[in-house]
Amino acid sequence: MAAWALLALLALAPAAAGGMLSFASYYGDHMVLQQKPSGAVVWGHGELGAVVTLTLSGASGLVIMEKTAQVKGPSGTWTTVLNPMDRGGPYALTAEQGLENVTLRDIYFGDVWLCSGQSNMAMTVLQVANASQELAAAARYPYVRVFAAAPARSSVELEDLEQIDLPWSIPTAEILGHGNFTYFSAVCWLLGRSLYDALGTPIGLVEVAWGGTPIEAWSSRRVLQACGLPEDTGSTSPHEHHSGPKTPSVLWNAMIHPLLNMTLRGVAWYQGEENTLLNTDQYNCTFPALIADWRWAFHTGSAGQTEPRLPFGFVQLSTYRHESADDSFPRLRWHQTADLGVVPNARMPSTFMAVAMDLGDEHSPYGSVHPRDKQSVAHRLLLGALAVAYGDKGLVFQGPFPTRAVLEVTKGLLNVTYSQELIWRQRDTQAFEVCCSSLASPCQWLLAPVVAVRSHTVTLALSGCRTLVVGLRYAWAEWPCEYLACPLYNSQGLPAPSFLLDTLPAGSTAEGRELLLLPSSGFPLN
């Protein structure tokens, strides 16, 4: 048995013994605890009624801080909040109960990020593009520490993790390239490594992922109730280890609820492919509701130390099949923004998004739904994290989005103005469509070829649209463009996200008939 696996088993043993002093399962040597202004929550198991003394010591043995906590029932746990600490280390953290003591060593204070989702989050560094170079670089990041919970499910909310795949570790090529879809997450690692490069602070990365899982499995009953979804009590298949359990709340219960005492700096989420098959059009409720619920739960569970608007980044879906007539992928992408197209927005504050529809990988050995360019994903997440979580107000972290449309009726042209300067990479593609309708007929989507692109404006031809233009959409396909070759980018190389907009008459100008652009109010999507 590998040394890390033995450590994982031993880490769980004290909790099972009942009354013996231990830290909770996800505390250990080499871990990162959240730095100031938050205080890190520390908890564990002990003898009911006993007083546990926690001591934080520096490298020289000098006591930095001392805290006491009483072991309370019915499960015999103790909890304390450390005083906010500056970044850095190493420290030792000792818990004492009578004659018993347990010490965690090589502890650092920095920022802790939780990474969750399905198989695209679970893909390891071994599986990504330029894997050998990425694995070789691991040794240069000893202050980016990694931890992975084992896949687990439960019909009830658990207090602690049942099993750990990877205890807190200093990264090595072996750990980051352990296997396929196991640990450690490539997206999580590449984001954490980039955060360290940008901030110079220790980074703690917590992976909690399982391939083939829908958002309902990661959602508490509160989320399901808020979105009117059934709380399925059916059993899960024993063959679901690779495809993942589908039963609502079972992963929330076993893999998220145990972590709620942890003080976090942010969340990265890569999930949604499974929901192109299940409750697709409920995702505009379930995803914002999950974000709000996780925020509330982590804020409450950490005694208010995790901020109430915990920064939440996510990856918008990439691609799957060429020439597919199914529009569940574009619908899901749209629903990932709560049907508003860009984030943060009113329904999803303090969020950021990595657009990935231009990262298609048809020849990926893991299937085209698993693109190997996770470096671009992580870079786009990094920009959002720096802007939203770390307050870099001048940083551009999202591609251009339309703000205005003017219809030149006599010429049959539609001029769409964007929020940023445009780079037109793919000139022969026809990614725009208009919805042509009249009072007597349903919506019909027709291609609107691009006839000109200026610095902020795209001009579309409407020759096939003889009636009222009531909608406009862009990149509305399962595989909308080839690798890094969508039509529109900004000067920073970020792709314009797909959209689905209503166009409403808003008066006339010298340029033509002004159209008001609004997120779709629900006309047929296909």
PDB file of C-alpha atoms in Angstrom, residues 226-469:
ATOM      1  CA  ALA A 226     -36.506  26.089  -4.232  1.00  0.00           C
ATOM      2  CA  CYS A 227     -36.470  24.878  -7.848  1.00  0.00           C
ATOM      3  CA  GLY A 228     -39.469  22.574  -7.544  1.00  0.00           C
ATOM      4  CA  LEU A 229     -37.503  19.400  -8.207  1.00  0.00           C
ATOM      5  CA  PRO A 230     -38.405  16.048  -6.642  1.00  0.00           C
ATOM      6  CA  GLU A 231     -36.283  14.764  -3.776  1.00  0.00           C
ATOM      7  CA  ASP A 232     -35.748  11.353  -5.314  1.00  0.00           C
ATOM      8  CA  THR A 233     -35.320   8.650  -2.688  1.00  0.00           C
ATOM      9  CA  GLY A 234     -34.501   5.902  -5.180  1.00  0.00           C
ATOM     10  CA  SER A 235     -31.356   3.842  -4.740  1.00  0.00           C
ATOM     11  CA  THR A 236     -28.265   4.347  -6.885  1.00  0.00           C
ATOM     12  CA  SER A 237     -26.702   1.699  -9.082  1.00  0.00           C
ATOM     13  CA  PRO A 238     -23.610  -0.129  -7.760  1.00  0.00           C
ATOM     14  CA  HIS A 239     -22.065   0.351 -11.222  1.00  0.00           C
ATOM     15  CA  GLU A 240     -22.107   4.143 -11.010  1.00  0.00           C
ATOM     16  CA  HIS A 241     -18.517   4.668  -9.812  1.00  0.00           C
ATOM     17  CA  HIS A 242     -17.393   5.852 -13.243  1.00  0.00           C
ATOM     18  CA  SER A 243     -20.608   7.422 -14.491  1.00  0.00           C
ATOM     19  CA  GLY A 244     -21.426   8.895 -11.090  1.00  0.00           C
ATOM     20  CA  PRO A 245     -24.561   8.791  -8.938  1.00  0.00           C
ATOM     21  CA  LYS A 246     -27.598  10.713 -10.161  1.00  0.00           C
ATOM     22  CA  THR A 247     -29.700  10.666  -6.988  1.00  0.00           C
ATOM     23  CA  PRO A 248     -30.390  14.168  -5.668  1.00  0.00           C
ATOM     24  CA  SER A 249     -28.340  15.384  -2.671  1.00  0.00           C
ATOM     25  CA  VAL A 250     -26.191  12.252  -2.237  1.00  0.00           C
ATOM     26  CA  LEU A 251     -22.933  14.092  -3.028  1.00  0.00           C
ATOM     27  CA  TRP A 252     -23.947  17.163  -1.080  1.00  0.00           C
ATOM     28  CA  ASN A 253     -24.557  14.874   1.880  1.00  0.00           C
ATOM     29  CA  ALA A 254     -21.287  12.925   1.664  1.00  0.00           C
ATOM     30  CA  MET A 255     -18.763  15.281   0.056  1.00  0.00           C
ATOM     31  CA  ILE A 256     -19.820  18.917   0.632  1.00  0.00           C
ATOM     32  CA  HIS A 257     -21.706  18.946   3.947  1.00  0.00           C
ATOM     33  CA  PRO A 258     -18.673  17.534   5.844  1.00  0.00           C
ATOM     34  CA  LEU A 259     -16.544  20.460   4.624  1.00  0.00           C
ATOM     35  CA  LEU A 260     -18.837  23.282   5.735  1.00  0.00           C
ATOM     36  CA  ASN A 261     -16.687  24.169   8.765  1.00  0.00           C
ATOM     37  CA  MET A 262     -13.771  24.929   6.458  1.00  0.00           C
ATOM     38  CA  THR A 263     -12.935  28.607   5.911  1.00  0.00           C
ATOM     39  CA  LEU A 264     -12.707  29.184   2.134  1.00  0.00           C
ATOM     40  CA  ARG A 265     -11.486  31.971  -0.135  1.00  0.00           C
ATOM     41  CA  GLY A 266     -13.292  30.798  -3.268  1.00  0.00           C
ATOM     42  CA  VAL A 267     -14.879  27.994  -5.300  1.00  0.00           C
ATOM     43  CA  ALA A 268     -14.138  26.725  -8.815  1.00  0.00           C
ATOM     44  CA  TRP A 269     -16.881  24.629 -10.460  1.00  0.00           C
ATOM     45  CA  TYR A 270     -16.746  22.596 -13.685  1.00  0.00           C
ATOM     46  CA  GLN A 271     -20.011  20.739 -14.183  1.00  0.00           C
ATOM     47  CA  GLY A 272     -22.992  20.677 -16.501  1.00  0.00           C
ATOM     48  CA  GLU A 273     -22.417  18.032 -19.175  1.00  0.00           C
ATOM     49  CA  GLU A 274     -24.627  15.576 -17.284  1.00  0.00           C
ATOM     50  CA  ASN A 275     -27.402  18.178 -17.156  1.00  0.00           C
ATOM     51  CA  THR A 276     -27.582  18.322 -20.943  1.00  0.00           C
ATOM     52  CA  LEU A 277     -29.365  14.991 -20.403  1.00  0.00           C
ATOM     53  CA  LEU A 278     -31.216  15.730 -17.154  1.00  0.00           C
ATOM     54  CA  ASN A 279     -33.331  18.754 -16.153  1.00  0.00           C
ATOM     55  CA  THR A 280     -31.533  20.966 -18.689  1.00  0.00           C
ATOM     56  CA  ASP A 281     -34.030  23.813 -18.572  1.00  0.00           C
ATOM     57  CA  GLN A 282     -34.123  23.811 -14.767  1.00  0.00           C
ATOM     58  CA  TYR A 283     -30.390  24.667 -14.638  1.00  0.00           C
ATOM     59  CA  ASN A 284     -31.199  28.386 -14.748  1.00  0.00           C
ATOM     60  CA  CYS A 285     -32.681  27.804 -11.288  1.00  0.00           C
ATOM     61  CA  THR A 286     -30.579  24.992  -9.848  1.00  0.00           C
ATOM     62  CA  PHE A 287     -27.193  26.590 -10.567  1.00  0.00           C
ATOM     63  CA  PRO A 288     -27.852  30.047  -9.054  1.00  0.00           C
ATOM     64  CA  ALA A 289     -29.648  28.311  -6.176  1.00  0.00           C
ATOM     65  CA  LEU A 290     -26.693  25.984  -5.554  1.00  0.00           C
ATOM     66  CA  ILE A 291     -24.288  28.936  -5.487  1.00  0.00           C
ATOM     67  CA  ALA A 292     -26.454  30.848  -3.016  1.00  0.00           C
ATOM     68  CA  ASP A 293     -26.971  27.760  -0.865  1.00  0.00           C
ATOM     69  CA  TRP A 294     -23.281  26.804  -0.742  1.00  0.00           C
ATOM     70  CA  ARG A 295     -22.443  30.379   0.213  1.00  0.00           C
ATOM     71  CA  TRP A 296     -24.944  30.399   3.027  1.00  0.00           C
ATOM     72  CA  ALA A 297     -23.879  26.959   4.238  1.00  0.00           C
ATOM     73  CA  PHE A 298     -20.124  27.678   4.231  1.00  0.00           C
ATOM     74  CA  HIS A 299     -20.639  31.094   5.836  1.00  0.00           C
ATOM     75  CA  THR A 300     -22.797  29.566   8.572  1.00  0.00           C
ATOM     76  CA  GLY A 301     -20.645  26.467   9.026  1.00  0.00           C
ATOM     77  CA  SER A 302     -17.471  28.530   9.418  1.00  0.00           C
ATOM     78  CA  ALA A 303     -19.008  30.761  12.111  1.00  0.00           C
ATOM     79  CA  GLY A 304     -19.117  33.634   9.627  1.00  0.00           C
ATOM     80  CA  GLN A 305     -15.465  33.366   8.585  1.00  0.00           C
ATOM     81  CA  THR A 306     -16.151  32.378   4.966  1.00  0.00           C
ATOM     82  CA  GLU A 307     -17.527  35.533   3.403  1.00  0.00           C
ATOM     83  CA  PRO A 308     -21.262  35.535   2.632  1.00  0.00           C
ATOM     84  CA  ARG A 309     -20.625  36.258  -1.048  1.00  0.00           C
ATOM     85  CA  LEU A 310     -17.965  33.615  -1.445  1.00  0.00           C
ATOM     86  CA  PRO A 311     -16.393  34.158  -4.909  1.00  0.00           C
ATOM     87  CA  PHE A 312     -17.631  31.417  -7.215  1.00  0.00           C
ATOM     88  CA  GLY A 313     -16.000  30.723 -10.577  1.00  0.00           C
ATOM     89  CA  PHE A 314     -17.187  28.210 -13.138  1.00  0.00           C
ATOM     90  CA  VAL A 315     -16.389  26.851 -16.586  1.00  0.00           C
ATOM     91  CA  GLN A 316     -19.012  27.250 -19.262  1.00  0.00           C
ATOM     92  CA  LEU A 317     -19.470  24.052 -21.258  1.00  0.00           C
ATOM     93  CA  SER A 318     -17.077  23.270 -24.080  1.00  0.00           C
ATOM     94  CA  THR A 319     -18.112  21.010 -26.971  1.00  0.00           C
ATOM     95  CA  TYR A 320     -19.178  17.441 -27.648  1.00  0.00           C
ATOM     96  CA  ARG A 321     -20.351  16.468 -31.157  1.00  0.00           C
ATOM     97  CA  HIS A 322     -19.844  18.055 -34.575  1.00  0.00           C
ATOM     98  CA  GLU A 323     -22.949  18.843 -36.628  1.00  0.00           C
ATOM     99  CA  SER A 324     -25.322  17.857 -33.848  1.00  0.00           C
ATOM    100  CA  ALA A 325     -28.905  19.088 -34.183  1.00  0.00           C
ATOM    101  CA  ASP A 326     -29.367  18.840 -30.429  1.00  0.00           C
ATOM    102  CA  ASP A 327     -29.297  22.252 -28.752  1.00  0.00           C
ATOM    103  CA  SER A 328     -29.001  21.052 -25.150  1.00  0.00           C
ATOM    104  CA  PHE A 329     -25.366  22.231 -24.958  1.00  0.00           C
ATOM    105  CA  PRO A 330     -26.086  25.855 -25.988  1.00  0.00           C
ATOM    106  CA  ARG A 331     -29.170  25.891 -23.778  1.00  0.00           C
ATOM    107  CA  LEU A 332     -27.113  24.677 -20.825  1.00  0.00           C
ATOM    108  CA  ARG A 333     -24.411  27.296 -21.529  1.00  0.00           C
ATOM    109  CA  TRP A 334     -27.093  29.970 -21.495  1.00  0.00           C
ATOM    110  CA  HIS A 335     -28.638  28.616 -18.297  1.00  0.00           C
ATOM    111  CA  GLN A 336     -25.193  28.629 -16.647  1.00  0.00           C
ATOM    112  CA  THR A 337     -25.486  32.425 -16.693  1.00  0.00           C
ATOM    113  CA  ALA A 338     -29.041  32.355 -15.308  1.00  0.00           C
ATOM    114  CA  ASP A 339     -30.181  33.283 -18.830  1.00  0.00           C
ATOM    115  CA  LEU A 340     -28.392  36.644 -18.721  1.00  0.00           C
ATOM    116  CA  GLY A 341     -25.374  35.826 -20.877  1.00  0.00           C
ATOM    117  CA  VAL A 342     -22.609  37.310 -18.731  1.00  0.00           C
ATOM    118  CA  VAL A 343     -21.549  37.153 -15.100  1.00  0.00           C
ATOM    119  CA  PRO A 344     -21.480  38.544 -12.526  1.00  0.00           C
ATOM    120  CA  ASN A 345     -25.120  39.565 -12.840  1.00  0.00           C
ATOM    121  CA  ALA A 346     -28.067  40.336 -10.599  1.00  0.00           C
ATOM    122  CA  ARG A 347     -28.940  36.676 -10.085  1.00  0.00           C
ATOM    123  CA  MET A 348     -25.325  35.540  -9.753  1.00  0.00           C
ATOM    124  CA  PRO A 349     -23.286  38.216  -7.926  1.00  0.00           C
ATOM    125  CA  SER A 350     -19.562  37.701  -7.220  1.00  0.00           C
ATOM    126  CA  THR A 351     -19.266  35.012  -9.897  1.00  0.00           C
ATOM    127  CA  PHE A 352     -16.913  34.646 -12.859  1.00  0.00           C
ATOM    128  CA  MET A 353     -16.946  32.407 -15.921  1.00  0.00           C
ATOM    129  CA  ALA A 354     -14.377  30.780 -18.188  1.00  0.00           C
ATOM    130  CA  VAL A 355     -15.886  30.445 -21.666  1.00  0.00           C
ATOM    131  CA  ALA A 356     -14.696  27.141 -23.183  1.00  0.00           C
ATOM    132  CA  MET A 357     -16.736  26.616 -26.348  1.00  0.00           C
ATOM    133  CA  ASP A 358     -13.622  27.309 -28.460  1.00  0.00           C
ATOM    134  CA  LEU A 359     -11.558  24.569 -26.793  1.00  0.00           C
ATOM    135  CA  GLY A 360     -13.089  21.611 -28.632  1.00  0.00           C
ATOM    136  CA  ASP A 361     -10.832  18.554 -28.843  1.00  0.00           C
ATOM    137  CA  GLU A 362     -12.275  16.081 -31.345  1.00  0.00           C
ATOM    138  CA  HIS A 363      -9.342  13.697 -31.006  1.00  0.00           C
ATOM    139  CA  SER A 364      -9.091  13.672 -27.222  1.00  0.00           C
ATOM    140  CA  PRO A 365      -8.319  10.089 -26.136  1.00  0.00           C
ATOM    141  CA  TYR A 366     -10.771  10.630 -23.284  1.00  0.00           C
ATOM    142  CA  GLY A 367     -13.639  11.533 -25.606  1.00  0.00           C
ATOM    143  CA  SER A 368     -14.374  14.865 -27.258  1.00  0.00           C
ATOM    144  CA  VAL A 369     -16.400  15.978 -24.239  1.00  0.00           C
ATOM    145  CA  HIS A 370     -13.075  16.042 -22.332  1.00  0.00           C
ATOM    146  CA  PRO A 371     -10.852  18.636 -24.053  1.00  0.00           C
ATOM    147  CA  ARG A 372      -7.193  18.494 -23.043  1.00  0.00           C
ATOM    148  CA  ASP A 373      -6.462  22.226 -23.097  1.00  0.00           C
ATOM    149  CA  LYS A 374      -7.088  22.848 -19.429  1.00  0.00           C
ATOM    150  CA  GLN A 375      -4.408  25.564 -19.395  1.00  0.00           C
ATOM    151  CA  SER A 376      -6.709  27.945 -21.289  1.00  0.00           C
ATOM    152  CA  VAL A 377      -9.555  27.060 -18.929  1.00  0.00           C
ATOM    153  CA  ALA A 378      -7.388  27.813 -15.892  1.00  0.00           C
ATOM    154  CA  HIS A 379      -6.083  31.074 -17.386  1.00  0.00           C
ATOM    155  CA  ARG A 380      -9.620  32.323 -18.003  1.00  0.00           C
ATOM    156  CA  LEU A 381     -10.642  31.312 -14.482  1.00  0.00           C
ATOM    157  CA  LEU A 382      -7.566  33.075 -13.116  1.00  0.00           C
ATOM    158  CA  LEU A 383      -8.534  36.365 -14.760  1.00  0.00           C
ATOM    159  CA  GLY A 384     -12.015  36.135 -13.237  1.00  0.00           C
ATOM    160  CA  ALA A 385     -10.629  35.223  -9.829  1.00  0.00           C
ATOM    161  CA  LEU A 386      -8.207  38.149  -9.816  1.00  0.00           C
ATOM    162  CA  ALA A 387     -10.974  40.559 -10.839  1.00  0.00           C
ATOM    163  CA  VAL A 388     -13.868  39.249  -8.742  1.00  0.00           C
ATOM    164  CA  ALA A 389     -12.236  37.565  -5.738  1.00  0.00           C
ATOM    165  CA  TYR A 390      -9.165  39.792  -5.440  1.00  0.00           C
ATOM    166  CA  GLY A 391     -10.567  43.104  -6.618  1.00  0.00           C
ATOM    167  CA  ASP A 392      -8.442  43.930  -9.653  1.00  0.00           C
ATOM    168  CA  LYS A 393     -11.001  46.341 -11.065  1.00  0.00           C
ATOM    169  CA  GLY A 394      -9.086  47.187 -14.227  1.00  0.00           C
ATOM    170  CA  LEU A 395      -8.638  43.601 -15.368  1.00  0.00           C
ATOM    171  CA  VAL A 396     -10.627  42.416 -18.392  1.00  0.00           C
ATOM    172  CA  PHE A 397     -11.819  38.903 -17.573  1.00  0.00           C
ATOM    173  CA  GLN A 398     -14.645  38.238 -20.016  1.00  0.00           C
ATOM    174  CA  GLY A 399     -15.066  38.509 -23.769  1.00  0.00           C
ATOM    175  CA  PRO A 400     -17.198  41.080 -25.600  1.00  0.00           C
ATOM    176  CA  PHE A 401     -20.986  41.098 -25.316  1.00  0.00           C
ATOM    177  CA  PRO A 402     -23.530  43.002 -27.467  1.00  0.00           C
ATOM    178  CA  THR A 403     -24.982  46.213 -26.053  1.00  0.00           C
ATOM    179  CA  ARG A 404     -26.905  47.738 -28.968  1.00  0.00           C
ATOM    180  CA  ALA A 405     -28.491  46.841 -32.297  1.00  0.00           C
ATOM    181  CA  VAL A 406     -29.619  49.110 -35.123  1.00  0.00           C
ATOM    182  CA  LEU A 407     -31.696  47.824 -38.048  1.00  0.00           C
ATOM    183  CA  GLU A 408     -31.104  49.450 -41.446  1.00  0.00           C
ATOM    184  CA  VAL A 409     -34.440  48.452 -42.951  1.00  0.00           C
ATOM    185  CA  THR A 410     -33.874  49.626 -46.504  1.00  0.00           C
ATOM    186  CA  LYS A 411     -30.517  47.864 -46.752  1.00  0.00           C
ATOM    187  CA  GLY A 412     -31.581  44.722 -44.894  1.00  0.00           C
ATOM    188  CA  LEU A 413     -28.699  45.061 -42.442  1.00  0.00           C
ATOM    189  CA  LEU A 414     -28.423  44.705 -38.670  1.00  0.00           C
ATOM    190  CA  ASN A 415     -25.548  46.506 -36.927  1.00  0.00           C
ATOM    191  CA  VAL A 416     -24.684  44.918 -33.566  1.00  0.00           C
ATOM    192  CA  THR A 417     -22.464  46.965 -31.256  1.00  0.00           C
ATOM    193  CA  TYR A 418     -20.285  45.227 -28.668  1.00  0.00           C
ATOM    194  CA  SER A 419     -18.927  46.288 -25.290  1.00  0.00           C
ATOM    195  CA  GLN A 420     -15.274  45.784 -26.244  1.00  0.00           C
ATOM    196  CA  GLU A 421     -13.001  46.085 -29.237  1.00  0.00           C
ATOM    197  CA  LEU A 422     -13.507  43.094 -31.521  1.00  0.00           C
ATOM    198  CA  ILE A 423     -11.014  40.722 -33.065  1.00  0.00           C
ATOM    199  CA  TRP A 424     -12.588  38.773 -35.957  1.00  0.00           C
ATOM    200  CA  ARG A 425     -10.700  35.467 -36.105  1.00  0.00           C
ATOM    201  CA  GLN A 426     -12.925  33.285 -38.249  1.00  0.00           C
ATOM    202  CA  ARG A 427     -14.225  35.275 -41.197  1.00  0.00           C
ATOM    203  CA  ASP A 428     -15.994  32.489 -43.086  1.00  0.00           C
ATOM    204  CA  THR A 429     -18.176  31.245 -40.268  1.00  0.00           C
ATOM    205  CA  GLN A 430     -21.880  31.999 -39.920  1.00  0.00           C
ATOM    206  CA  ALA A 431     -22.432  32.053 -36.214  1.00  0.00           C
ATOM    207  CA  PHE A 432     -25.227  34.640 -36.039  1.00  0.00           C
ATOM    208  CA  GLU A 433     -28.908  33.849 -36.447  1.00  0.00           C
ATOM    209  CA  VAL A 434     -31.980  36.036 -36.333  1.00  0.00           C
ATOM    210  CA  CYS A 435     -35.451  35.045 -35.257  1.00  0.00           C
ATOM    211  CA  CYS A 436     -37.964  36.109 -37.891  1.00  0.00           C
ATOM    212  CA  SER A 437     -41.553  36.184 -36.834  1.00  0.00           C
ATOM    213  CA  SER A 438     -44.940  37.788 -37.317  1.00  0.00           C
ATOM    214  CA  LEU A 439     -48.053  37.773 -35.213  1.00  0.00           C
ATOM    215  CA  ALA A 440     -49.430  34.886 -37.270  1.00  0.00           C
ATOM    216  CA  SER A 441     -46.435  32.564 -37.231  1.00  0.00           C
ATOM    217  CA  PRO A 442     -43.984  31.079 -34.730  1.00  0.00           C
ATOM    218  CA  CYS A 443     -40.355  32.078 -34.496  1.00  0.00           C
ATOM    219  CA  GLN A 444     -38.069  30.887 -37.294  1.00  0.00           C
ATOM    220  CA  TRP A 445     -34.274  31.057 -36.919  1.00  0.00           C
ATOM    221  CA  LEU A 446     -32.334  31.978 -40.052  1.00  0.00           C
ATOM    222  CA  LEU A 447     -28.635  32.475 -40.642  1.00  0.00           C
ATOM    223  CA  ALA A 448     -27.513  36.107 -40.671  1.00  0.00           C
ATOM    224  CA  PRO A 449     -24.188  36.194 -42.536  1.00  0.00           C
ATOM    225  CA  VAL A 450     -21.543  38.644 -41.365  1.00  0.00           C
ATOM    226  CA  VAL A 451     -20.844  41.257 -44.046  1.00  0.00           C
ATOM    227  CA  ALA A 452     -18.509  43.571 -42.085  1.00  0.00           C
ATOM    228  CA  VAL A 453     -16.695  43.827 -38.789  1.00  0.00           C
ATOM    229  CA  ARG A 454     -15.463  47.131 -37.398  1.00  0.00           C
ATOM    230  CA  SER A 455     -13.737  47.903 -34.097  1.00  0.00           C
ATOM    231  CA  HIS A 456     -16.894  47.475 -31.991  1.00  0.00           C
ATOM    232  CA  THR A 457     -19.601  46.582 -34.507  1.00  0.00           C
ATOM    233  CA  VAL A 458     -20.656  43.527 -36.502  1.00  0.00           C
ATOM    234  CA  THR A 459     -22.920  44.054 -39.513  1.00  0.00           C
ATOM    235  CA  LEU A 460     -25.251  41.189 -40.404  1.00  0.00           C
ATOM    236  CA  ALA A 461     -27.213  40.599 -43.625  1.00  0.00           C
ATOM    237  CA  LEU A 462     -30.933  39.955 -43.145  1.00  0.00           C
ATOM    238  CA  SER A 463     -31.818  39.000 -46.720  1.00  0.00           C
ATOM    239  CA  GLY A 464     -33.671  35.888 -45.602  1.00  0.00           C
ATOM    240  CA  CYS A 465     -35.749  37.737 -43.017  1.00  0.00           C
ATOM    241  CA  ARG A 466     -38.795  39.326 -44.609  1.00  0.00           C
ATOM    242  CA  THR A 467     -40.735  39.820 -41.385  1.00  0.00           C
ATOM    243  CA  LEU A 468     -40.114  41.272 -37.965  1.00  0.00           C
ATOM    244  CA  VAL A 469     -36.739  40.550 -36.327  1.00  0.00           C
TER     245      VAL A 469
END
